PDB file of C-alpha atoms in Angstrom:
ATOM      1  CA  MET A   1       0.000   0.000   0.000  1.00 67.00           C
ATOM      2  CA  GLU A   2       1.441   3.365  -1.045  1.00 84.00           C
ATOM      3  CA  MET A   3       2.211   5.829   1.739  1.00 91.00           C
ATOM      4  CA  THR A   4       2.179   9.610   1.351  1.00 95.00           C
ATOM      5  CA  ILE A   5       5.108  11.593   2.731  1.00 96.00           C
ATOM      6  CA  ALA A   6       5.063  15.390   2.891  1.00 97.00           C
ATOM      7  CA  ILE A   7       8.122  17.666   3.100  1.00 97.00           C
ATOM      8  CA  VAL A   8       7.714  21.244   4.316  1.00 96.00           C
ATOM      9  CA  GLU A   9      11.011  23.037   3.719  1.00 95.00           C
ATOM     10  CA  ASP A  10      11.897  26.458   2.275  1.00 93.00           C
ATOM     11  CA  GLU A  11      15.473  25.593   1.302  1.00 93.00           C
ATOM     12  CA  GLN A  12      15.547  23.625  -1.946  1.00 95.00           C
ATOM     13  CA  HIS A  13      18.864  21.911  -1.234  1.00 95.00           C
ATOM     14  CA  CYS A  14      17.394  20.491   1.997  1.00 95.00           C
ATOM     15  CA  THR A  15      14.318  19.240   0.151  1.00 96.00           C
ATOM     16  CA  ASP A  16      16.569  17.684  -2.502  1.00 97.00           C
ATOM     17  CA  ARG A  17      18.569  15.891   0.186  1.00 97.00           C
ATOM     18  CA  ILE A  18      15.478  14.342   1.746  1.00 97.00           C
ATOM     19  CA  MET A  19      14.157  13.392  -1.700  1.00 97.00           C
ATOM     20  CA  ALA A  20      17.468  11.671  -2.500  1.00 97.00           C
ATOM     21  CA  PHE A  21      17.324   9.729   0.790  1.00 97.00           C
ATOM     22  CA  LEU A  22      13.772   8.633  -0.053  1.00 96.00           C
ATOM     23  CA  LYS A  23      14.690   7.151  -3.444  1.00 95.00           C
ATOM     24  CA  PRO A  24      15.307   3.618  -2.079  1.00 94.00           C
ATOM     25  CA  TYR A  25      11.715   3.687  -0.780  1.00 92.00           C
ATOM     26  CA  SER A  26      10.163   4.969  -4.035  1.00 91.00           C
ATOM     27  CA  ASP A  27       8.193   1.750  -4.584  1.00 92.00           C
ATOM     28  CA  ARG A  28       6.196   2.311  -1.398  1.00 90.00           C
ATOM     29  CA  VAL A  29       5.893   6.082  -0.990  1.00 93.00           C
ATOM     30  CA  ARG A  30       4.488   9.115  -2.762  1.00 95.00           C
ATOM     31  CA  VAL A  31       6.232  12.392  -1.903  1.00 97.00           C
ATOM     32  CA  ILE A  32       4.705  15.873  -1.937  1.00 97.00           C
ATOM     33  CA  CYS A  33       6.701  19.040  -1.210  1.00 97.00           C
ATOM     34  CA  PHE A  34       5.785  22.509   0.049  1.00 96.00           C
ATOM     35  CA  ASN A  35       8.054  25.558   0.404  1.00 94.00           C
ATOM     36  CA  SER A  36       5.704  27.839   2.358  1.00 92.00           C
ATOM     37  CA  LEU A  37       3.332  27.572   5.298  1.00 91.00           C
ATOM     38  CA  ASP A  38       0.298  28.678   3.278  1.00 90.00           C
ATOM     39  CA  SER A  39       0.762  26.051   0.589  1.00 93.00           C
ATOM     40  CA  ALA A  40       1.581  23.425   3.215  1.00 94.00           C
ATOM     41  CA  LEU A  41      -1.569  24.107   5.244  1.00 91.00           C
ATOM     42  CA  GLU A  42      -3.817  23.704   2.220  1.00 90.00           C
ATOM     43  CA  GLY A  43      -1.913  20.697   0.904  1.00 91.00           C
ATOM     44  CA  LEU A  44      -1.765  18.803   4.206  1.00 92.00           C
ATOM     45  CA  GLU A  45      -5.497  19.157   4.736  1.00 87.00           C
ATOM     46  CA  SER A  46      -6.277  17.733   1.292  1.00 89.00           C
ATOM     47  CA  GLU A  47      -3.500  15.127   0.972  1.00 90.00           C
ATOM     48  CA  ARG A  48      -3.465  13.887   4.602  1.00 90.00           C
ATOM     49  CA  PRO A  49       0.065  12.381   4.558  1.00 92.00           C
ATOM     50  CA  GLU A  50       1.094   9.594   6.923  1.00 91.00           C
ATOM     51  CA  ILE A  51       4.551  11.102   7.531  1.00 92.00           C
ATOM     52  CA  LEU A  52       5.574  14.773   7.658  1.00 93.00           C
ATOM     53  CA  PHE A  53       9.126  16.144   7.507  1.00 96.00           C
ATOM     54  CA  LEU A  54       8.800  19.667   8.896  1.00 93.00           C
ATOM     55  CA  ASP A  55      11.476  22.358   9.054  1.00 93.00           C
ATOM     56  CA  VAL A  56      11.560  24.206  12.386  1.00 89.00           C
ATOM     57  CA  MET A  57      12.249  27.568  10.700  1.00 88.00           C
ATOM     58  CA  ILE A  58      10.415  28.455   7.490  1.00 89.00           C
ATOM     59  CA  GLY A  59      11.178  32.006   6.375  1.00 83.00           C
ATOM     60  CA  GLU A  60      10.134  34.361   9.180  1.00 84.00           C
ATOM     61  CA  LYS A  61       7.824  31.755  10.699  1.00 87.00           C
ATOM     62  CA  THR A  62       8.184  28.338  12.299  1.00 87.00           C
ATOM     63  CA  GLY A  63       6.838  24.866  11.839  1.00 89.00           C
ATOM     64  CA  PHE A  64       4.930  25.410  15.086  1.00 88.00           C
ATOM     65  CA  ASP A  65       2.873  28.113  13.347  1.00 90.00           C
ATOM     66  CA  LEU A  66       1.768  25.485  10.846  1.00 91.00           C
ATOM     67  CA  LEU A  67       0.982  22.852  13.465  1.00 89.00           C
ATOM     68  CA  SER A  68      -1.123  25.319  15.479  1.00 87.00           C
ATOM     69  CA  LYS A  69      -3.474  25.696  12.502  1.00 90.00           C
ATOM     70  CA  ILE A  70      -4.030  21.967  11.954  1.00 87.00           C
ATOM     71  CA  ALA A  71      -7.066  20.867  13.930  1.00 80.00           C
ATOM     72  CA  ASN A  72      -6.346  17.131  14.107  1.00 80.00           C
ATOM     73  CA  PRO A  73      -2.774  16.228  13.149  1.00 83.00           C
ATOM     74  CA  ASP A  74      -2.857  12.543  12.232  1.00 83.00           C
ATOM     75  CA  PHE A  75       0.627  12.027  10.850  1.00 88.00           C
ATOM     76  CA  CYS A  76       3.999  10.916  12.116  1.00 88.00           C
ATOM     77  CA  LEU A  77       6.035  14.098  12.649  1.00 91.00           C
ATOM     78  CA  ILE A  78       9.788  14.352  12.088  1.00 92.00           C
ATOM     79  CA  PHE A  79      11.313  17.799  12.549  1.00 92.00           C
ATOM     80  CA  THR A  80      14.344  18.885  10.552  1.00 93.00           C
ATOM     81  CA  THR A  81      16.348  21.444  12.494  1.00 88.00           C
ATOM     82  CA  SER A  82      19.572  23.396  12.742  1.00 84.00           C
ATOM     83  CA  TYR A  83      19.208  23.820  16.507  1.00 75.00           C
ATOM     84  CA  GLU A  84      22.438  23.335  18.408  1.00 70.00           C
ATOM     85  CA  GLN A  85      22.849  20.518  20.911  1.00 60.00           C
ATOM     86  CA  TYR A  86      21.603  22.570  23.877  1.00 53.00           C
ATOM     87  CA  ALA A  87      18.087  22.593  22.395  1.00 69.00           C
ATOM     88  CA  LEU A  88      17.952  19.017  21.160  1.00 78.00           C
ATOM     89  CA  ASP A  89      17.100  17.590  24.586  1.00 78.00           C
ATOM     90  CA  ALA A  90      13.797  19.456  24.220  1.00 81.00           C
ATOM     91  CA  PHE A  91      12.900  17.142  21.355  1.00 83.00           C
ATOM     92  CA  LYS A  92      13.802  14.101  23.451  1.00 84.00           C
ATOM     93  CA  LEU A  93      11.753  15.353  26.407  1.00 79.00           C
ATOM     94  CA  SER A  94       8.737  15.701  24.120  1.00 84.00           C
ATOM     95  CA  ALA A  95       9.246  12.292  22.435  1.00 78.00           C
ATOM     96  CA  ILE A  96       9.240  13.926  19.008  1.00 84.00           C
ATOM     97  CA  ASP A  97      11.739  12.738  16.406  1.00 88.00           C
ATOM     98  CA  TYR A  98      14.129  15.175  14.768  1.00 90.00           C
ATOM     99  CA  LEU A  99      16.914  15.185  12.186  1.00 92.00           C
ATOM    100  CA  LEU A 100      19.793  17.598  12.680  1.00 90.00           C
ATOM    101  CA  LYS A 101      20.887  19.474   9.554  1.00 91.00           C
ATOM    102  CA  PRO A 102      22.845  18.680   7.482  1.00 92.00           C
ATOM    103  CA  ILE A 103      20.870  15.445   7.625  1.00 93.00           C
ATOM    104  CA  ASP A 104      22.959  12.297   7.921  1.00 94.00           C
ATOM    105  CA  ARG A 105      21.971   9.274   5.840  1.00 95.00           C
ATOM    106  CA  ILE A 106      22.190   6.822   8.733  1.00 95.00           C
ATOM    107  CA  ASP A 107      20.060   9.041  10.992  1.00 94.00           C
ATOM    108  CA  PHE A 108      17.521   9.476   8.189  1.00 96.00           C
ATOM    109  CA  ASP A 109      17.195   5.748   7.593  1.00 94.00           C
ATOM    110  CA  LYS A 110      16.679   5.140  11.325  1.00 92.00           C
ATOM    111  CA  ALA A 111      13.955   7.791  11.498  1.00 91.00           C
ATOM    112  CA  ILE A 112      12.091   6.644   8.398  1.00 92.00           C
ATOM    113  CA  THR A 113      12.316   2.968   9.376  1.00 90.00           C
ATOM    114  CA  LYS A 114      10.841   3.806  12.777  1.00 85.00           C
ATOM    115  CA  ALA A 115       8.070   5.774  11.058  1.00 86.00           C
ATOM    116  CA  PHE A 116       7.283   2.878   8.700  1.00 85.00           C
ATOM    117  CA  GLU A 117       7.159   0.386  11.546  1.00 77.00           C
ATOM    118  CA  LYS A 118       4.934   2.470  13.777  1.00 69.00           C
ATOM    119  CA  ILE A 119       3.066   5.470  12.461  1.00 61.00           C
ATOM    120  CA  ASP A 120       3.140   7.331  15.763  1.00 61.00           C
ATOM    121  CA  HIS A 121       0.747  10.263  15.887  1.00 65.00           C
ATOM    122  CA  LYS A 122      -0.788   9.608  19.284  1.00 68.00           C
ATOM    123  CA  GLN A 123      -1.259  12.779  21.339  1.00 79.00           C
ATOM    124  CA  LEU A 124       0.858  14.736  18.854  1.00 83.00           C
ATOM    125  CA  LYS A 125      -0.567  18.106  19.887  1.00 81.00           C
ATOM    126  CA  GLU A 126       0.320  17.496  23.526  1.00 86.00           C
ATOM    127  CA  ARG A 127       3.869  16.437  22.631  1.00 86.00           C
ATOM    128  CA  VAL A 128       4.325  19.518  20.446  1.00 85.00           C
ATOM    129  CA  GLY A 129       3.132  21.589  23.410  1.00 85.00           C
ATOM    130  CA  VAL A 130       5.797  19.993  25.619  1.00 87.00           C
ATOM    131  CA  LEU A 131       8.426  20.709  22.959  1.00 86.00           C
ATOM    132  CA  MET A 132       7.438  24.375  22.605  1.00 83.00           C
ATOM    133  CA  ASN A 133       7.422  24.769  26.374  1.00 84.00           C
ATOM    134  CA  HIS A 134      11.022  23.567  26.598  1.00 83.00           C
ATOM    135  CA  LEU A 135      12.181  25.722  23.695  1.00 82.00           C
ATOM    136  CA  SER A 136      10.663  28.864  25.203  1.00 76.00           C
ATOM    137  CA  HIS A 137      12.506  31.031  27.719  1.00 64.00           C
ATOM    138  CA  ILE A 138       9.356  31.513  29.792  1.00 61.00           C
ATOM    139  CA  HIS A 139       9.682  30.060  33.291  1.00 62.00           C
ATOM    140  CA  THR A 140       6.968  27.416  33.425  1.00 68.00           C
ATOM    141  CA  SER A 141       6.899  23.896  34.800  1.00 80.00           C
ATOM    142  CA  LYS A 142       8.757  21.654  32.387  1.00 90.00           C
ATOM    143  CA  LYS A 143       7.333  18.292  31.392  1.00 93.00           C
ATOM    144  CA  ILE A 144       8.540  15.034  29.908  1.00 94.00           C
ATOM    145  CA  SER A 145       6.605  12.721  27.589  1.00 92.00           C
ATOM    146  CA  ILE A 146       6.654   9.105  28.757  1.00 89.00           C
ATOM    147  CA  PRO A 147       5.540   6.474  26.183  1.00 84.00           C
ATOM    148  CA  SER A 148       2.845   4.122  27.460  1.00 80.00           C
ATOM    149  CA  LYS A 149       0.701   1.320  26.043  1.00 76.00           C
ATOM    150  CA  GLU A 150      -2.168   3.754  25.515  1.00 75.00           C
ATOM    151  CA  GLY A 151      -0.042   6.573  24.068  1.00 82.00           C
ATOM    152  CA  TYR A 152       1.906   9.039  26.202  1.00 88.00           C
ATOM    153  CA  VAL A 153       1.869  10.210  29.803  1.00 91.00           C
ATOM    154  CA  PHE A 154       2.968  13.805  30.393  1.00 93.00           C
ATOM    155  CA  LEU A 155       4.798  14.221  33.690  1.00 95.00           C
ATOM    156  CA  THR A 156       5.958  17.462  35.270  1.00 95.00           C
ATOM    157  CA  ILE A 157       9.684  16.862  35.726  1.00 95.00           C
ATOM    158  CA  GLN A 158       9.745  18.045  39.337  1.00 94.00           C
ATOM    159  CA  ASP A 159       7.002  15.533  40.162  1.00 97.00           C
ATOM    160  CA  ILE A 160       9.437  12.705  39.394  1.00 97.00           C
ATOM    161  CA  LEU A 161      10.879  11.264  42.597  1.00 98.00           C
ATOM    162  CA  ARG A 162      13.438   8.893  41.109  1.00 98.00           C
ATOM    163  CA  CYS A 163      14.329   6.630  38.191  1.00 98.00           C
ATOM    164  CA  GLU A 164      15.455   3.045  38.696  1.00 98.00           C
ATOM    165  CA  ALA A 165      17.342   0.899  36.189  1.00 97.00           C
ATOM    166  CA  ASP A 166      16.075  -2.510  35.167  1.00 95.00           C
ATOM    167  CA  VAL A 167      18.555  -3.786  32.547  1.00 90.00           C
ATOM    168  CA  ASN A 168      17.528  -1.924  29.349  1.00 90.00           C
ATOM    169  CA  TYR A 169      14.372  -0.545  30.942  1.00 94.00           C
ATOM    170  CA  THR A 170      13.847   2.253  33.436  1.00 96.00           C
ATOM    171  CA  HIS A 171      11.135   2.594  36.063  1.00 97.00           C
ATOM    172  CA  VAL A 172      10.094   6.233  36.500  1.00 97.00           C
ATOM    173  CA  ILE A 173       8.536   6.747  39.935  1.00 97.00           C
ATOM    174  CA  THR A 174       6.629   9.917  40.817  1.00 97.00           C
ATOM    175  CA  VAL A 175       6.199  11.640  44.180  1.00 96.00           C
ATOM    176  CA  ASN A 176       2.663  10.251  44.379  1.00 96.00           C
ATOM    177  CA  ALA A 177       4.044   6.695  43.995  1.00 96.00           C
ATOM    178  CA  LYS A 178       2.989   6.052  40.402  1.00 95.00           C
ATOM    179  CA  LYS A 179       5.410   3.948  38.339  1.00 96.00           C
ATOM    180  CA  TYR A 180       5.959   4.042  34.589  1.00 95.00           C
ATOM    181  CA  THR A 181       8.246   1.550  32.837  1.00 95.00           C
ATOM    182  CA  VAL A 182      10.041   2.843  29.741  1.00 93.00           C
ATOM    183  CA  SER A 183      12.231   0.968  27.253  1.00 91.00           C
ATOM    184  CA  LYS A 184      15.122   3.407  27.743  1.00 91.00           C
ATOM    185  CA  THR A 185      18.269   2.975  29.807  1.00 95.00           C
ATOM    186  CA  LEU A 186      18.946   4.908  33.008  1.00 96.00           C
ATOM    187  CA  LYS A 187      21.851   6.578  31.199  1.00 95.00           C
ATOM    188  CA  TYR A 188      19.327   8.066  28.781  1.00 93.00           C
ATOM    189  CA  PHE A 189      17.306   9.606  31.611  1.00 95.00           C
ATOM    190  CA  GLU A 190      20.458  10.770  33.389  1.00 95.00           C
ATOM    191  CA  ALA A 191      21.501  12.792  30.327  1.00 92.00           C
ATOM    192  CA  LEU A 192      17.978  14.122  29.923  1.00 91.00           C
ATOM    193  CA  LEU A 193      17.334  15.160  33.541  1.00 94.00           C
ATOM    194  CA  LYS A 194      20.734  16.187  34.919  1.00 90.00           C
ATOM    195  CA  ASP A 195      20.037  19.878  34.231  1.00 89.00           C
ATOM    196  CA  PHE A 196      16.792  19.673  36.203  1.00 92.00           C
ATOM    197  CA  GLY A 197      18.313  18.809  39.572  1.00 93.00           C
ATOM    198  CA  PHE A 198      18.652  15.044  39.201  1.00 96.00           C
ATOM    199  CA  PHE A 199      21.723  13.098  40.329  1.00 97.00           C
ATOM    200  CA  ARG A 200      22.751   9.490  39.723  1.00 97.00           C
ATOM    201  CA  ILE A 201      23.744   8.102  43.114  1.00 97.00           C
ATOM    202  CA  HIS A 202      24.262   4.518  41.970  1.00 94.00           C
ATOM    203  CA  ASN A 203      24.311   2.447  38.794  1.00 94.00           C
ATOM    204  CA  SER A 204      20.666   1.673  39.467  1.00 96.00           C
ATOM    205  CA  HIS A 205      19.311   4.947  40.862  1.00 98.00           C
ATOM    206  CA  LEU A 206      18.783   8.486  39.593  1.00 98.00           C
ATOM    207  CA  ILE A 207      17.123  10.764  42.164  1.00 98.00           C
ATOM    208  CA  ASN A 208      15.509  14.188  42.270  1.00 97.00           C
ATOM    209  CA  LEU A 209      17.599  16.312  44.644  1.00 96.00           C
ATOM    210  CA  LYS A 210      14.485  18.304  45.517  1.00 94.00           C
ATOM    211  CA  CYS A 211      13.073  15.137  47.079  1.00 95.00           C
ATOM    212  CA  VAL A 212      16.015  14.447  49.404  1.00 95.00           C
ATOM    213  CA  ASN A 213      15.034  14.577  53.092  1.00 94.00           C
ATOM    214  CA  GLY A 214      18.302  13.452  54.605  1.00 92.00           C
ATOM    215  CA  TYR A 215      21.865  12.299  54.013  1.00 92.00           C
ATOM    216  CA  SER A 216      24.007  10.032  56.153  1.00 92.00           C
ATOM    217  CA  LYS A 217      27.796  10.288  55.992  1.00 88.00           C
ATOM    218  CA  SER A 218      27.857   6.498  56.037  1.00 90.00           C
ATOM    219  CA  GLY A 219      26.665   6.725  52.428  1.00 92.00           C
ATOM    220  CA  TYR A 220      22.887   6.682  52.439  1.00 95.00           C
ATOM    221  CA  VAL A 221      20.241   9.152  51.284  1.00 96.00           C
ATOM    222  CA  THR A 222      16.644   9.336  52.510  1.00 96.00           C
ATOM    223  CA  LEU A 223      13.972  10.515  50.098  1.00 96.00           C
ATOM    224  CA  MET A 224      10.772  12.354  50.998  1.00 95.00           C
ATOM    225  CA  ASN A 225       8.758   9.095  50.939  1.00 95.00           C
ATOM    226  CA  GLY A 226      11.060   7.539  53.547  1.00 96.00           C
ATOM    227  CA  LEU A 227      12.936   5.340  51.069  1.00 96.00           C
ATOM    228  CA  VAL A 228      16.608   4.894  51.973  1.00 97.00           C
ATOM    229  CA  LEU A 229      19.050   4.357  49.085  1.00 97.00           C
ATOM    230  CA  GLU A 230      22.769   3.671  49.085  1.00 96.00           C
ATOM    231  CA  ILE A 231      25.161   6.089  47.402  1.00 96.00           C
ATOM    232  CA  SER A 232      28.039   4.373  45.633  1.00 95.00           C
ATOM    233  CA  VAL A 233      31.451   5.131  47.130  1.00 93.00           C
ATOM    234  CA  ARG A 234      32.808   6.666  43.953  1.00 94.00           C
ATOM    235  CA  ARG A 235      29.806   9.020  43.641  1.00 94.00           C
ATOM    236  CA  LYS A 236      29.680  10.167  47.281  1.00 93.00           C
ATOM    237  CA  ASP A 237      31.885  13.266  46.957  1.00 93.00           C
ATOM    238  CA  ALA A 238      30.120  14.373  43.793  1.00 94.00           C
ATOM    239  CA  PHE A 239      26.752  13.892  45.499  1.00 94.00           C
ATOM    240  CA  VAL A 240      27.774  16.017  48.509  1.00 92.00           C
ATOM    241  CA  HIS A 241      28.889  18.748  46.117  1.00 91.00           C
ATOM    242  CA  ALA A 242      25.693  18.463  44.046  1.00 91.00           C
ATOM    243  CA  ILE A 243      23.290  18.535  46.994  1.00 89.00           C
ATOM    244  CA  GLY A 244      25.192  21.444  48.500  1.00 83.00           C
ATOM    245  CA  ALA A 245      25.050  23.439  45.300  1.00 76.00           C
ATOM    246  CA  TYR A 246      21.366  22.582  44.869  1.00 71.00           C
ATOM    247  CA  MET A 247      20.461  23.742  48.373  1.00 67.00           C
ATOM    248  CA  VAL A 248      22.355  26.995  47.874  1.00 54.00           C
ATOM    249  CA  GLY A 249      20.754  27.540  44.482  1.00 54.00           C
TER     250      GLY A 249
END
């Protein structure tokens, strides 16, 4: 069954690059291209593509301007962006795929294969909202999108108590004792949450420093729910420094 893929991009060389990467899939896809938001809005409503490659910046506007005008987005969304690394965690926190320009062939094939295997448009508007919230400089509560069997759960980051490793899975536990199991490693969450006051005290535990109620010099930390966790010897000094800096901050 033929699948429709739309590209919204105002730089022709970027469109050409995506088109070239799509050639091996030409027997299963139909590609439509738009170089402005106005043409894209009209075209997306009539063509209803399954997959959309959307540039973050289009002229003086953004891809978010386009998405805000689409009542019921029912496509798999892959952003193409020139954002530097500091902003890319925002895409990860929102569970929205992105390709960093200039687009790499290997990264493209991974993204398109994932899209083919699972056309993921569940709760797209909510995930875009999380993304825009992280990209803005307005001080609001930041959230993270957690994949679930039903779709996505949107958690306020500071409502996360801790994350616990379980081989290649991670259990995300909230302050109200809810647990969500995600097929990501603890290392993934450590990289994602370290700038939000989280510290990895052990190979198996990443904790929210805001939720620390006590620390014992013998190497144990007590969380606000009364749970006592061991701090690994090699992380103890770094933890003392981190909790001290957090309390001062």
